[in-house]
Short mmCIF file of C-alpha atoms and ligand atoms in Angstrom, two decimals:
data_model
loop_
_atom_site.label_atom_id
_atom_site.label_comp_id
_atom_site.label_asym_id
_atom_site.label_seq_id
_atom_site.Cartn_x
_atom_site.Cartn_y
_atom_site.Cartn_z
CA MET Z 1 100.90 69.92 83.73
CA ILE Z 2 102.56 72.12 86.31
CA PRO Z 3 104.56 69.76 88.81
CA PHE Z 4 103.13 71.43 92.11
CA GLY Z 5 104.73 68.66 94.16
CA ALA Z 6 108.22 69.41 92.97
CA LEU Z 7 107.64 73.13 93.08
CA ALA Z 8 106.11 73.07 96.74
CA PRO Z 9 109.10 74.17 98.57
CA LEU Z 10 109.39 77.41 96.24
CA PHE Z 11 105.67 78.04 96.88
CA HIS Z 12 106.24 77.70 100.54
CA ARG Z 13 109.33 80.13 100.51
CA PHE Z 14 108.12 82.70 97.94
CA GLY Z 15 104.25 82.22 97.69
CA GLU Z 16 103.25 85.21 99.85
CA ARG Z 17 105.32 87.66 97.32
CA ILE Z 18 102.60 87.15 94.73
CA TYR Z 19 100.09 88.76 96.90
CA GLY Z 20 101.47 92.22 97.76
CA GLU Z 21 100.50 94.60 100.52
CA GLU Z 22 97.24 95.80 98.86
CA ILE Z 23 95.82 92.36 98.46
CA LYS Z 24 96.95 91.40 101.98
CA GLY Z 25 95.24 94.48 103.30
CA LEU Z 26 91.98 93.51 101.68
CA LEU Z 27 92.17 90.02 103.26
CA ARG Z 28 92.78 91.69 106.56
CA VAL Z 29 89.87 93.72 106.26
CA LEU Z 30 87.62 91.03 105.05
CA ILE Z 31 88.18 88.81 107.99
CA GLU Z 32 87.86 91.52 110.57
CA ASP Z 33 84.20 90.96 111.14
CA LEU Z 34 84.08 87.33 111.10
CA PRO Z 35 82.63 85.81 114.27
CA GLU Z 36 85.01 84.52 117.06
CA GLY Z 37 86.37 80.97 116.16
CA ALA Z 38 85.03 81.42 112.38
CA HIS Z 39 85.53 78.54 110.17
CA LEU Z 40 87.59 79.12 107.01
CA ALA Z 41 88.28 76.83 104.00
CA ASP Z 42 91.23 77.40 101.88
CA ILE Z 43 90.51 75.60 98.55
CA GLY Z 44 93.39 74.93 96.20
CA ALA Z 45 95.29 75.83 99.22
CA GLY Z 46 98.80 74.74 98.14
CA THR Z 47 101.33 75.45 100.91
CA CYS Z 48 98.73 77.43 102.80
CA VAL Z 49 99.85 80.88 102.17
CA LEU Z 50 96.44 82.51 102.39
CA SER Z 51 95.57 80.51 105.55
CA HIS Z 52 98.78 81.42 107.10
CA LEU Z 53 98.16 85.25 106.26
CA THR Z 54 94.88 84.98 108.12
CA GLN Z 55 96.44 83.22 111.05
CA ARG Z 56 98.87 86.23 111.28
CA TYR Z 57 95.96 88.65 111.41
CA ARG Z 58 93.66 86.64 113.85
CA ASP Z 59 94.72 83.79 116.23
CA ASP Z 60 91.08 82.59 116.67
CA LEU Z 61 90.10 81.04 113.44
CA THR Z 62 89.51 77.50 112.52
CA LEU Z 63 91.35 76.47 109.29
CA THR Z 64 90.76 73.72 106.73
CA ALA Z 65 93.00 73.44 103.60
CA ILE Z 66 91.87 71.51 100.52
CA ASP Z 67 94.38 70.63 97.62
CA PRO Z 68 94.98 67.56 95.42
CA CYS Z 69 98.86 67.77 95.95
CA GLU Z 70 99.81 66.28 99.32
CA LYS Z 71 103.35 67.80 98.89
CA MET Z 72 101.99 71.22 98.71
CA LEU Z 73 99.90 70.68 101.83
CA TYR Z 74 102.94 69.24 103.59
CA TYR Z 75 103.94 73.03 104.51
CA CYS Z 76 100.48 73.90 106.16
CA HIS Z 77 100.89 74.68 109.84
CA ASP Z 78 100.05 71.75 112.16
CA ASP Z 79 96.92 73.38 113.50
CA ILE Z 80 95.32 73.63 109.97
CA THR Z 81 93.15 70.56 109.11
CA THR Z 82 94.16 69.32 105.49
CA HIS Z 83 92.26 67.17 103.03
CA ILE Z 84 93.94 65.84 99.71
CA ALA Z 85 90.78 66.73 97.30
CA GLY Z 86 90.05 68.78 94.35
CA ALA Z 87 87.65 71.75 94.46
CA GLU Z 88 85.16 69.76 92.39
CA ALA Z 89 84.42 67.38 95.33
CA ILE Z 90 85.14 69.13 98.70
CA PRO Z 91 84.95 66.68 101.52
CA LEU Z 92 83.40 69.09 103.88
CA GLU Z 93 79.86 69.35 105.38
CA ALA Z 94 77.26 71.57 103.88
CA THR Z 95 76.58 75.06 105.25
CA SER Z 96 79.38 74.77 107.81
CA TYR Z 97 81.88 77.51 106.71
CA ASP Z 98 81.91 81.38 107.32
CA MET Z 99 84.52 82.08 104.61
CA VAL Z 100 86.20 80.28 101.65
CA LEU Z 101 89.62 81.56 100.25
CA VAL Z 102 90.73 80.81 96.70
CA GLY Z 103 94.13 82.29 95.88
CA GLU Z 104 95.34 81.93 92.29
CA ALA Z 105 93.83 78.44 92.15
CA LEU Z 106 90.38 78.87 90.32
CA HIS Z 107 92.26 78.72 86.93
CA HIS Z 108 93.53 75.36 87.78
CA PHE Z 109 90.24 73.81 88.78
CA ARG Z 110 89.34 71.17 86.09
CA ASP Z 111 85.56 72.23 86.32
CA VAL Z 112 84.88 75.69 87.53
CA ASP Z 113 81.12 75.34 87.63
CA ALA Z 114 81.42 72.08 89.76
CA ALA Z 115 83.77 73.91 92.07
CA LEU Z 116 81.62 77.00 92.69
CA ASP Z 117 78.60 74.61 93.28
CA GLU Z 118 80.92 73.09 96.10
CA ILE Z 119 82.02 76.43 97.52
CA ASP Z 120 78.33 77.53 97.55
CA ARG Z 121 77.27 74.19 99.26
CA ILE Z 122 79.82 74.47 102.29
CA LEU Z 123 79.34 78.17 102.77
CA LYS Z 124 76.70 79.11 105.50
CA PRO Z 125 74.11 81.70 104.23
CA GLY Z 126 75.78 85.17 104.40
CA GLY Z 127 79.30 83.38 104.25
CA LYS Z 128 82.09 85.00 102.25
CA LEU Z 129 84.57 84.42 99.24
CA PHE Z 130 87.76 85.79 98.75
CA LEU Z 131 88.85 85.13 95.33
CA TYR Z 132 92.17 86.18 94.01
CA ASP Z 133 93.25 85.51 90.28
CA PHE Z 134 94.96 86.84 87.25
CA ASP Z 135 92.99 88.90 84.40
CA PRO Z 136 93.68 87.43 81.01
CA THR Z 137 92.63 90.74 79.41
CA HIS Z 138 95.76 92.45 80.69
CA PHE Z 139 99.08 91.65 79.30
CA LYS Z 140 100.61 90.14 82.33
CA GLY Z 141 97.54 87.98 82.82
CA LYS Z 142 97.55 86.98 79.16
CA MET Z 143 101.12 86.00 79.41
CA ILE Z 144 100.32 83.73 82.57
CA ALA Z 145 97.32 82.18 80.77
CA LEU Z 146 99.43 81.32 77.78
CA PHE Z 147 102.26 79.81 79.88
CA GLU Z 148 99.73 77.62 81.70
CA LYS Z 149 98.01 76.50 78.47
CA LEU Z 150 101.50 75.55 77.33
CA MET Z 151 101.97 73.62 80.45
CA GLY Z 152 98.86 71.65 79.76
CA GLU Z 153 96.92 73.34 82.68
CA PRO Z 154 93.08 73.84 82.41
CA ALA Z 155 93.89 77.65 82.27
CA HIS Z 156 90.36 78.82 83.23
CA PHE Z 157 91.18 82.57 83.52
CA PHE Z 158 88.32 85.01 83.76
CA ALA Z 159 88.18 88.81 83.66
CA PRO Z 160 87.02 90.06 86.96
CA GLU Z 161 83.48 91.10 85.49
CA GLU Z 162 83.14 88.01 83.92
CA ILE Z 163 83.74 85.68 87.06
CA ALA Z 164 81.53 88.27 89.12
CA LYS Z 165 78.71 87.56 86.71
CA LYS Z 166 79.14 83.75 86.98
CA LEU Z 167 79.34 83.88 90.73
CA GLU Z 168 76.09 86.11 90.75
CA GLY Z 169 74.43 83.05 88.93
CA PHE Z 170 75.54 80.82 91.78
CA GLY Z 171 73.57 83.25 94.34
CA PHE Z 172 76.56 85.42 95.46
CA ALA Z 173 76.60 89.19 95.69
CA CYS Z 174 79.96 90.39 94.30
CA GLU Z 175 82.27 93.31 94.73
CA ILE Z 176 85.42 93.76 92.59
CA LYS Z 177 87.93 95.26 95.16
CA THR Z 178 90.85 95.63 92.79
CA ALA Z 179 91.36 95.05 89.23
CA SER Z 180 94.63 95.31 87.32
CA TRP Z 181 96.48 92.29 85.90
CA ARG Z 182 95.56 90.75 89.14
CA TYR Z 183 92.22 91.30 90.87
CA VAL Z 184 90.32 90.42 94.14
CA ILE Z 185 86.62 89.75 94.25
CA GLU Z 186 84.90 89.59 97.61
CA ALA Z 187 81.58 87.66 97.27
CA LYS Z 188 78.87 86.94 99.94
CA LYS Z 189 76.53 84.02 99.67
CA VAL Z 190 73.17 85.66 99.68
CA GLU Z 191 71.00 84.64 102.66
CA ALA Z 192 68.08 82.44 101.79
C1 LIG V 201 99.36 78.31 92.05
S1 LIG V 201 99.07 77.33 93.35
C2 LIG V 201 98.25 78.36 94.56
C3 LIG V 201 98.31 77.88 95.92
C4 LIG V 201 97.90 78.60 97.07
N1 LIG V 201 96.27 79.03 96.98
C5 LIG V 201 98.65 80.01 97.11
O1 LIG V 201 98.08 81.10 97.05
O2 LIG V 201 99.81 80.10 97.03
C6 LIG V 201 97.53 76.37 92.62
C7 LIG V 201 97.13 75.28 93.53
O3 LIG V 201 95.76 74.72 92.90
C8 LIG V 201 95.87 73.15 93.25
N2 LIG V 201 94.91 72.65 92.26
C9 LIG V 201 95.16 72.26 91.26
N3 LIG V 201 94.00 71.58 90.67
C10 LIG V 201 93.19 71.59 91.67
C11 LIG V 201 91.82 71.43 91.88
N4 LIG V 201 91.00 70.79 90.81
N5 LIG V 201 91.13 71.66 92.78
C12 LIG V 201 91.60 72.27 93.92
N6 LIG V 201 92.97 72.60 93.75
C13 LIG V 201 93.69 72.42 92.61
C14 LIG V 201 97.24 72.84 92.94
O4 LIG V 201 97.65 71.69 93.59
C15 LIG V 201 98.16 74.13 93.67
O5 LIG V 201 98.50 73.85 94.91
#
């Protein structure tokens, strides 16, 4: 398994670099039209890299971070509510979040279907999902997937089209915003 607790200082120091300007720009645009004081949940938040980015772009958001590794959550800003928990059982109320962030974390979830069920449950109708991950059909993505398998991680990597199809099965409308060895999917929970 990857020792996230021991690596937490490195994720805190260098974690933002993995996102790059294009990805950050997509996140910035996606949060622009969220309502004042919108509630965001960062799932597999780690050291809260994505949450901190959203705070840089807007100062009115209410953030909650979920991660099973307490030492990663230690670095989240004090105004972010943290819960030590996995994505498969999110300790948050149903239909209470405007947006969910999942950054390079979905492939670590033990049970992706259970996690997507939970994300769907906590989102309000019309709520958004920002999903960032690595494409195992590209060389770099394949190398990351291989490394994680060797480390004993779940390594649930999906090509963007594949995870978009899965998300549609959970009632999301999806748009693949950028797709190379890493991709961003913006998904919207279809209104009932
Ligand atoms: C590569 S880090 C990414 C952290 C952060 N989202 C970022 O962008 O820097 C992956 C994170 O997934 C977390 N994780 C592992 N298993 C998980 C699970 N079942 N549910 C939620 N998060 C999990 C790890 O503890 C780790 O913090």
